[in-house]
Amino acid sequence: MNIQWILLPGFFLVFLALIQGEEQKSTHSLSVVTMVPLVNLEEKLIDNLEEYAKAMDHKLQNIRRNIQKMRTENKKAQLDAIGYLSNPLNGFSLVRRLHQDWAGWRQYMEQPVGASKIRNLDNLRSRLPCKEDLHDACEGLVRIQGNYELNITDIIRGKLQGRQHNASMSAIDIFAVGNYLLNTSRPASAIQWLQEVVIHSQESFLPAEISVKEVEFLKLLALAHKGNQSFPNALALMESCLKLRPHDADLVRKCREIEELMGTPLNATLKDEKKSYLSLKEMAIACNVTLKNPAGLHCFYNFNTTSFLRLAPLKVEQVGLHPQVLLYHEVLSPREITSIIRIATQRMKVAKTTNKVKTNSKTHYRTAKYHWIVKEMTKLGRRIKRRIGDMTGFDLQSSESYQRKNDYRTGGDRIATVLFYLSDVEQGGATAFPTARYIVYPRAGTALFWHNLDTEGNGDLLSRHTACAVISGSKWVMTEWIRERSQIFIRPCLPRKNTTSPRLG
C-alpha cells in the first residue's frame, strides 16, 4: 500500500515529534522561537549604526565649528579687503591658511568615518537572514492571506481576520512580497501586492540604497502584467521606465518583447498559478469552517482502553464520527509541556515533505520547524509513550523512526496519528480536515487522535488534514505516528463495508 497523501499549505507550525532526527542548517523565518535571536541581533545593528552616526556627527560638528570661525574671519576681510590686508598679520595668516590649512582639510575630508563600525557590521553579516529566509517569510504572509481570504490592504495595515494589530507593512515590505510572487510564477497575485506600493509609499528619509526606486517598481509591475498577459498595461509601464532611463538597453529590449507579444494570441501560460490558486481556495474553505455542534456527538470519560484508565480515566470529546476524530483533554501537564519545549528549542530544524520525485525535500507546502526526541531516552518520553498507549490502545513498539528507509517495510503505513497541542494560539493555527469539514483550534494540553487507514488498511480520504496558517502567536505541536503492522491483532483488517470512507491510493 503506497499511499500518496495530499499535503495542503500550513504556516509557522513549530512541529515536534517523539523520535530522532538529523543535523540540518538552521534557518530563521519558519518559527517564532528561532526568530527571537534576530530581535537581539537587530538591536546590536542599530546600536552599531548609532555609533557610526555619532562618529559622523562628531566630525560634522567639528567641521561646522571651524566653518563658523573661518566664515567670521573671511567676512571681516570682505568688508575692507585693502584695510584688512594692510595689517601684516592678516596677510600672513591668509597666505598660510590657503597654503597649509586647505591641504589639511582635504586630508580630513578623505578620512573614512566609522571604519570600526563598518567592520562590526561585516562581522555580523553571517548571522543575518539569507534570501531563503526572506522567501519563507514572504510565503508565510501569502499563505495567511490565502488561507483566510484576507484583503491585502487590511494585511498591510495590520488588520488580520477582523482584528487590528499594532503592526503594519512599509512600501519596501510590500515590494518584497510582490517580487517574491513574481519570481514564483504568480503574476496575478504579484500585481495585487505591487499596486499597493504606490498607495502606501510615503516620504521617507531612507537612503537610495534601501528605498524602493521608482524605475525598479515600474519595471517589476510591468513584468507582472506581462506574466499575466496584460500586455497593454505592461507596455505602458515599461515605457514609463524608459522615460526615467531613456538609454537603458535592457528596458528597450523588454519593450520590444512586449510589443511582439501583443500581436500573438493569449495562451495557457497561467496554468501553474491557477493550480496554486485552486489549492489556496480549498485551504480557505477548510480554514474558515464555522464551528457547529452536530447531533450525536458527546464528551465522555475513557475508562476502557487499558486497565490503568480504570484508575485514571481520560477526558474525551468527539470532534466527528465519520471519520472518527477524538480530542483528549488535559493529557499533558504544564510542566511536561515546558520540558518538551525546552528540549526542542535547542536544535530546531526545517520540516520536510516527501514527494514522488524527491524524498525529504523542503517545500513551501509545509513551513515548519521541528525537533525529534528519542522516546526511550528520558522518563518524560517513556511516560508520554505509555499515555499514548492508554489513549489509543495501540502497540507503539514499531512506531515511526525518523529517516529510516525500512520504516515502511518493517512497520507498514501510518495507521493512526496522535497530535498533541503544546500551546494556545492567539489567532489562527487550527487543524482542519478539508473533506470531513472538521476544524480544531489549538489548546495547550489537549491531543487529537484519528485513524489514517480504513478497515482494509487503505488510506482514508476523509482523514486528510492540514494546518491552517498561524495569523498571530506561536504554535507548538507534538506528533506520534503509529505504524500498522504491530497492530495486526489489536486492529486487524476487516472486509470493506458499504459505509466505509473514500480511499486513497
PDB file of C-alpha atoms in Angstrom, residues 316-466:
ATOM      1  CA  VAL A 316     -12.543  12.736  25.602  1.00  0.00           C
ATOM      2  CA  GLU A 317     -14.526  14.953  23.231  1.00  0.00           C
ATOM      3  CA  GLN A 318     -15.876  13.658  19.929  1.00  0.00           C
ATOM      4  CA  VAL A 319     -14.941  16.012  17.094  1.00  0.00           C
ATOM      5  CA  GLY A 320     -16.618  13.868  14.446  1.00  0.00           C
ATOM      6  CA  LEU A 321     -17.750  10.317  13.769  1.00  0.00           C
ATOM      7  CA  HIS A 322     -17.123   9.834  10.036  1.00  0.00           C
ATOM      8  CA  PRO A 323     -14.185   9.690  10.251  1.00  0.00           C
ATOM      9  CA  GLN A 324     -13.897   9.366  13.984  1.00  0.00           C
ATOM     10  CA  VAL A 325     -11.694  12.115  15.396  1.00  0.00           C
ATOM     11  CA  LEU A 326     -11.303  12.417  19.151  1.00  0.00           C
ATOM     12  CA  LEU A 327      -9.962  15.316  21.203  1.00  0.00           C
ATOM     13  CA  TYR A 328      -8.388  14.318  24.519  1.00  0.00           C
ATOM     14  CA  HIS A 329      -8.303  16.994  27.223  1.00  0.00           C
ATOM     15  CA  GLU A 330      -5.633  17.564  29.893  1.00  0.00           C
ATOM     16  CA  VAL A 331      -3.319  14.799  28.657  1.00  0.00           C
ATOM     17  CA  LEU A 332      -0.170  16.903  29.108  1.00  0.00           C
ATOM     18  CA  SER A 333       0.585  18.959  32.198  1.00  0.00           C
ATOM     19  CA  PRO A 334       2.050  22.494  32.003  1.00  0.00           C
ATOM     20  CA  ARG A 335       5.286  21.154  33.483  1.00  0.00           C
ATOM     21  CA  GLU A 336       5.557  18.436  30.823  1.00  0.00           C
ATOM     22  CA  ILE A 337       4.882  20.971  28.085  1.00  0.00           C
ATOM     23  CA  THR A 338       7.584  23.286  29.412  1.00  0.00           C
ATOM     24  CA  SER A 339      10.092  20.416  29.479  1.00  0.00           C
ATOM     25  CA  ILE A 340       9.281  19.326  25.916  1.00  0.00           C
ATOM     26  CA  ILE A 341       9.591  22.846  24.521  1.00  0.00           C
ATOM     27  CA  ARG A 342      12.855  23.427  26.395  1.00  0.00           C
ATOM     28  CA  ILE A 343      14.340  20.281  24.829  1.00  0.00           C
ATOM     29  CA  ALA A 344      13.038  21.127  21.370  1.00  0.00           C
ATOM     30  CA  THR A 345      14.294  24.707  21.234  1.00  0.00           C
ATOM     31  CA  GLN A 346      17.892  23.509  21.442  1.00  0.00           C
ATOM     32  CA  ARG A 347      18.020  22.166  17.889  1.00  0.00           C
ATOM     33  CA  MET A 348      15.127  23.228  15.685  1.00  0.00           C
ATOM     34  CA  LYS A 349      15.248  22.115  12.037  1.00  0.00           C
ATOM     35  CA  VAL A 350      13.206  22.773   8.914  1.00  0.00           C
ATOM     36  CA  ALA A 351      10.387  20.283   8.360  1.00  0.00           C
ATOM     37  CA  LYS A 352      10.338  18.433   5.047  1.00  0.00           C
ATOM     38  CA  THR A 353       7.772  16.640   2.937  1.00  0.00           C
ATOM     39  CA  THR A 354       8.061  13.635   0.693  1.00  0.00           C
ATOM     40  CA  ASN A 355       7.042  13.657  -2.964  1.00  0.00           C
ATOM     41  CA  LYS A 356       7.228  11.283  -5.899  1.00  0.00           C
ATOM     42  CA  VAL A 357      10.292  12.916  -7.436  1.00  0.00           C
ATOM     43  CA  LYS A 358      12.473  13.749  -4.465  1.00  0.00           C
ATOM     44  CA  THR A 359      12.139  12.445  -0.947  1.00  0.00           C
ATOM     45  CA  ASN A 360      12.707  14.531   2.146  1.00  0.00           C
ATOM     46  CA  SER A 361      12.754  17.776   0.220  1.00  0.00           C
ATOM     47  CA  LYS A 362      11.866  21.127   1.672  1.00  0.00           C
ATOM     48  CA  THR A 363       8.780  22.605   0.035  1.00  0.00           C
ATOM     49  CA  HIS A 364       6.516  25.565   0.672  1.00  0.00           C
ATOM     50  CA  TYR A 365       3.660  23.197   1.448  1.00  0.00           C
ATOM     51  CA  ARG A 366       4.988  22.709   4.977  1.00  0.00           C
ATOM     52  CA  THR A 367       6.555  25.743   6.573  1.00  0.00           C
ATOM     53  CA  ALA A 368       7.573  24.448   9.950  1.00  0.00           C
ATOM     54  CA  LYS A 369      10.459  23.619  12.217  1.00  0.00           C
ATOM     55  CA  TYR A 370      10.836  20.517  14.287  1.00  0.00           C
ATOM     56  CA  HIS A 371      12.988  18.581  16.695  1.00  0.00           C
ATOM     57  CA  TRP A 372      12.995  14.798  17.108  1.00  0.00           C
ATOM     58  CA  ILE A 373      13.173  13.418  20.641  1.00  0.00           C
ATOM     59  CA  VAL A 374      14.162   9.811  21.319  1.00  0.00           C
ATOM     60  CA  LYS A 375      11.276   8.393  23.324  1.00  0.00           C
ATOM     61  CA  GLU A 376      13.226   5.863  25.336  1.00  0.00           C
ATOM     62  CA  MET A 377      15.997   8.259  26.381  1.00  0.00           C
ATOM     63  CA  THR A 378      14.068  10.135  29.083  1.00  0.00           C
ATOM     64  CA  LYS A 379      11.475   9.411  31.743  1.00  0.00           C
ATOM     65  CA  LEU A 380       9.272  12.052  30.152  1.00  0.00           C
ATOM     66  CA  GLY A 381       9.423  10.328  26.755  1.00  0.00           C
ATOM     67  CA  ARG A 382       8.623   6.930  28.240  1.00  0.00           C
ATOM     68  CA  ARG A 383       5.762   8.372  30.274  1.00  0.00           C
ATOM     69  CA  ILE A 384       4.185  10.041  27.242  1.00  0.00           C
ATOM     70  CA  LYS A 385       4.634   6.854  25.227  1.00  0.00           C
ATOM     71  CA  ARG A 386       2.642   4.902  27.853  1.00  0.00           C
ATOM     72  CA  ARG A 387      -0.013   7.621  27.843  1.00  0.00           C
ATOM     73  CA  ILE A 388      -0.384   7.361  24.068  1.00  0.00           C
ATOM     74  CA  GLY A 389      -0.888   3.629  24.513  1.00  0.00           C
ATOM     75  CA  ASP A 390      -3.614   4.351  27.073  1.00  0.00           C
ATOM     76  CA  MET A 391      -5.293   6.793  24.694  1.00  0.00           C
ATOM     77  CA  THR A 392      -5.172   4.631  21.566  1.00  0.00           C
ATOM     78  CA  GLY A 393      -4.833   1.036  22.710  1.00  0.00           C
ATOM     79  CA  PHE A 394      -2.147   0.546  20.061  1.00  0.00           C
ATOM     80  CA  ASP A 395       1.240  -1.150  20.333  1.00  0.00           C
ATOM     81  CA  LEU A 396       3.916   1.553  19.935  1.00  0.00           C
ATOM     82  CA  GLN A 397       6.916  -0.757  19.583  1.00  0.00           C
ATOM     83  CA  SER A 398       7.172  -0.113  15.834  1.00  0.00           C
ATOM     84  CA  SER A 399       6.113   3.490  15.896  1.00  0.00           C
ATOM     85  CA  GLU A 400       7.970   5.562  13.370  1.00  0.00           C
ATOM     86  CA  SER A 401      11.718   6.261  13.451  1.00  0.00           C
ATOM     87  CA  TYR A 402      12.938   9.302  11.566  1.00  0.00           C
ATOM     88  CA  GLN A 403      14.957   8.878   8.326  1.00  0.00           C
ATOM     89  CA  ARG A 404      14.868   5.092   8.424  1.00  0.00           C
ATOM     90  CA  LYS A 405      14.466   3.752   4.930  1.00  0.00           C
ATOM     91  CA  ASN A 406      12.934   0.493   6.115  1.00  0.00           C
ATOM     92  CA  ASP A 407      10.166   2.084   8.190  1.00  0.00           C
ATOM     93  CA  TYR A 408       7.514   1.221   5.605  1.00  0.00           C
ATOM     94  CA  ARG A 409       8.824  -2.324   5.082  1.00  0.00           C
ATOM     95  CA  THR A 410       9.032  -3.138   8.786  1.00  0.00           C
ATOM     96  CA  GLY A 411       6.215  -1.090  10.229  1.00  0.00           C
ATOM     97  CA  GLY A 412       3.744  -0.627   7.398  1.00  0.00           C
ATOM     98  CA  ASP A 413       1.718   2.518   6.804  1.00  0.00           C
ATOM     99  CA  ARG A 414       0.761   5.046   9.434  1.00  0.00           C
ATOM    100  CA  ILE A 415      -2.423   3.582  10.811  1.00  0.00           C
ATOM    101  CA  ALA A 416      -3.148   6.456  13.199  1.00  0.00           C
ATOM    102  CA  THR A 417      -1.920   9.833  14.398  1.00  0.00           C
ATOM    103  CA  VAL A 418      -1.853  11.488  17.810  1.00  0.00           C
ATOM    104  CA  LEU A 419      -1.335  15.250  17.649  1.00  0.00           C
ATOM    105  CA  PHE A 420      -0.557  16.986  20.945  1.00  0.00           C
ATOM    106  CA  TYR A 421      -1.069  20.733  21.280  1.00  0.00           C
ATOM    107  CA  LEU A 422       1.644  22.310  23.419  1.00  0.00           C
ATOM    108  CA  SER A 423       0.396  25.889  23.241  1.00  0.00           C
ATOM    109  CA  ASP A 424      -2.624  28.073  22.739  1.00  0.00           C
ATOM    110  CA  VAL A 425      -2.554  30.192  19.581  1.00  0.00           C
ATOM    111  CA  GLU A 426      -3.686  33.790  19.684  1.00  0.00           C
ATOM    112  CA  GLN A 427      -5.186  33.752  16.186  1.00  0.00           C
ATOM    113  CA  GLY A 428      -5.360  31.031  13.516  1.00  0.00           C
ATOM    114  CA  GLY A 429      -3.365  27.779  13.569  1.00  0.00           C
ATOM    115  CA  ALA A 430      -6.292  25.344  13.562  1.00  0.00           C
ATOM    116  CA  THR A 431      -6.054  21.725  12.401  1.00  0.00           C
ATOM    117  CA  ALA A 432      -8.547  21.292   9.570  1.00  0.00           C
ATOM    118  CA  PHE A 433      -9.925  18.188   7.863  1.00  0.00           C
ATOM    119  CA  PRO A 434     -10.984  19.607   4.454  1.00  0.00           C
ATOM    120  CA  THR A 435     -13.033  16.634   3.247  1.00  0.00           C
ATOM    121  CA  ALA A 436     -14.718  15.912   6.578  1.00  0.00           C
ATOM    122  CA  ARG A 437     -15.198  19.647   7.265  1.00  0.00           C
ATOM    123  CA  TYR A 438     -13.822  19.415  10.821  1.00  0.00           C
ATOM    124  CA  ILE A 439     -11.753  22.144  12.421  1.00  0.00           C
ATOM    125  CA  VAL A 440      -9.994  22.072  15.799  1.00  0.00           C
ATOM    126  CA  TYR A 441      -8.243  25.042  17.407  1.00  0.00           C
ATOM    127  CA  PRO A 442      -5.088  24.505  19.490  1.00  0.00           C
ATOM    128  CA  ARG A 443      -5.411  24.397  23.257  1.00  0.00           C
ATOM    129  CA  ALA A 444      -2.378  23.593  25.371  1.00  0.00           C
ATOM    130  CA  GLY A 445      -2.529  20.136  26.933  1.00  0.00           C
ATOM    131  CA  THR A 446      -5.069  18.635  24.507  1.00  0.00           C
ATOM    132  CA  ALA A 447      -4.430  15.963  21.862  1.00  0.00           C
ATOM    133  CA  LEU A 448      -6.195  14.916  18.653  1.00  0.00           C
ATOM    134  CA  PHE A 449      -6.442  11.236  17.702  1.00  0.00           C
ATOM    135  CA  TRP A 450      -7.626   9.799  14.402  1.00  0.00           C
ATOM    136  CA  HIS A 451      -7.102   6.830  12.074  1.00  0.00           C
ATOM    137  CA  ASN A 452      -5.366   7.368   8.725  1.00  0.00           C
ATOM    138  CA  LEU A 453      -6.343   3.963   7.290  1.00  0.00           C
ATOM    139  CA  ASP A 454      -9.735   2.381   6.816  1.00  0.00           C
ATOM    140  CA  THR A 455     -10.653  -1.126   7.981  1.00  0.00           C
ATOM    141  CA  GLU A 456      -8.986  -2.644   4.900  1.00  0.00           C
ATOM    142  CA  GLY A 457      -5.721  -0.843   5.540  1.00  0.00           C
ATOM    143  CA  ASN A 458      -6.190   1.673   2.728  1.00  0.00           C
ATOM    144  CA  GLY A 459      -5.730   5.408   3.086  1.00  0.00           C
ATOM    145  CA  ASP A 460      -8.888   7.141   4.279  1.00  0.00           C
ATOM    146  CA  LEU A 461      -9.526  10.281   2.227  1.00  0.00           C
ATOM    147  CA  LEU A 462     -11.702  11.725   4.968  1.00  0.00           C
ATOM    148  CA  SER A 463      -8.732  11.769   7.341  1.00  0.00           C
ATOM    149  CA  ARG A 464      -6.781  14.107   5.087  1.00  0.00           C
ATOM    150  CA  HIS A 465      -5.796  17.075   7.239  1.00  0.00           C
ATOM    151  CA  THR A 466      -3.793  20.272   7.204  1.00  0.00           C
TER     152      THR A 466
END
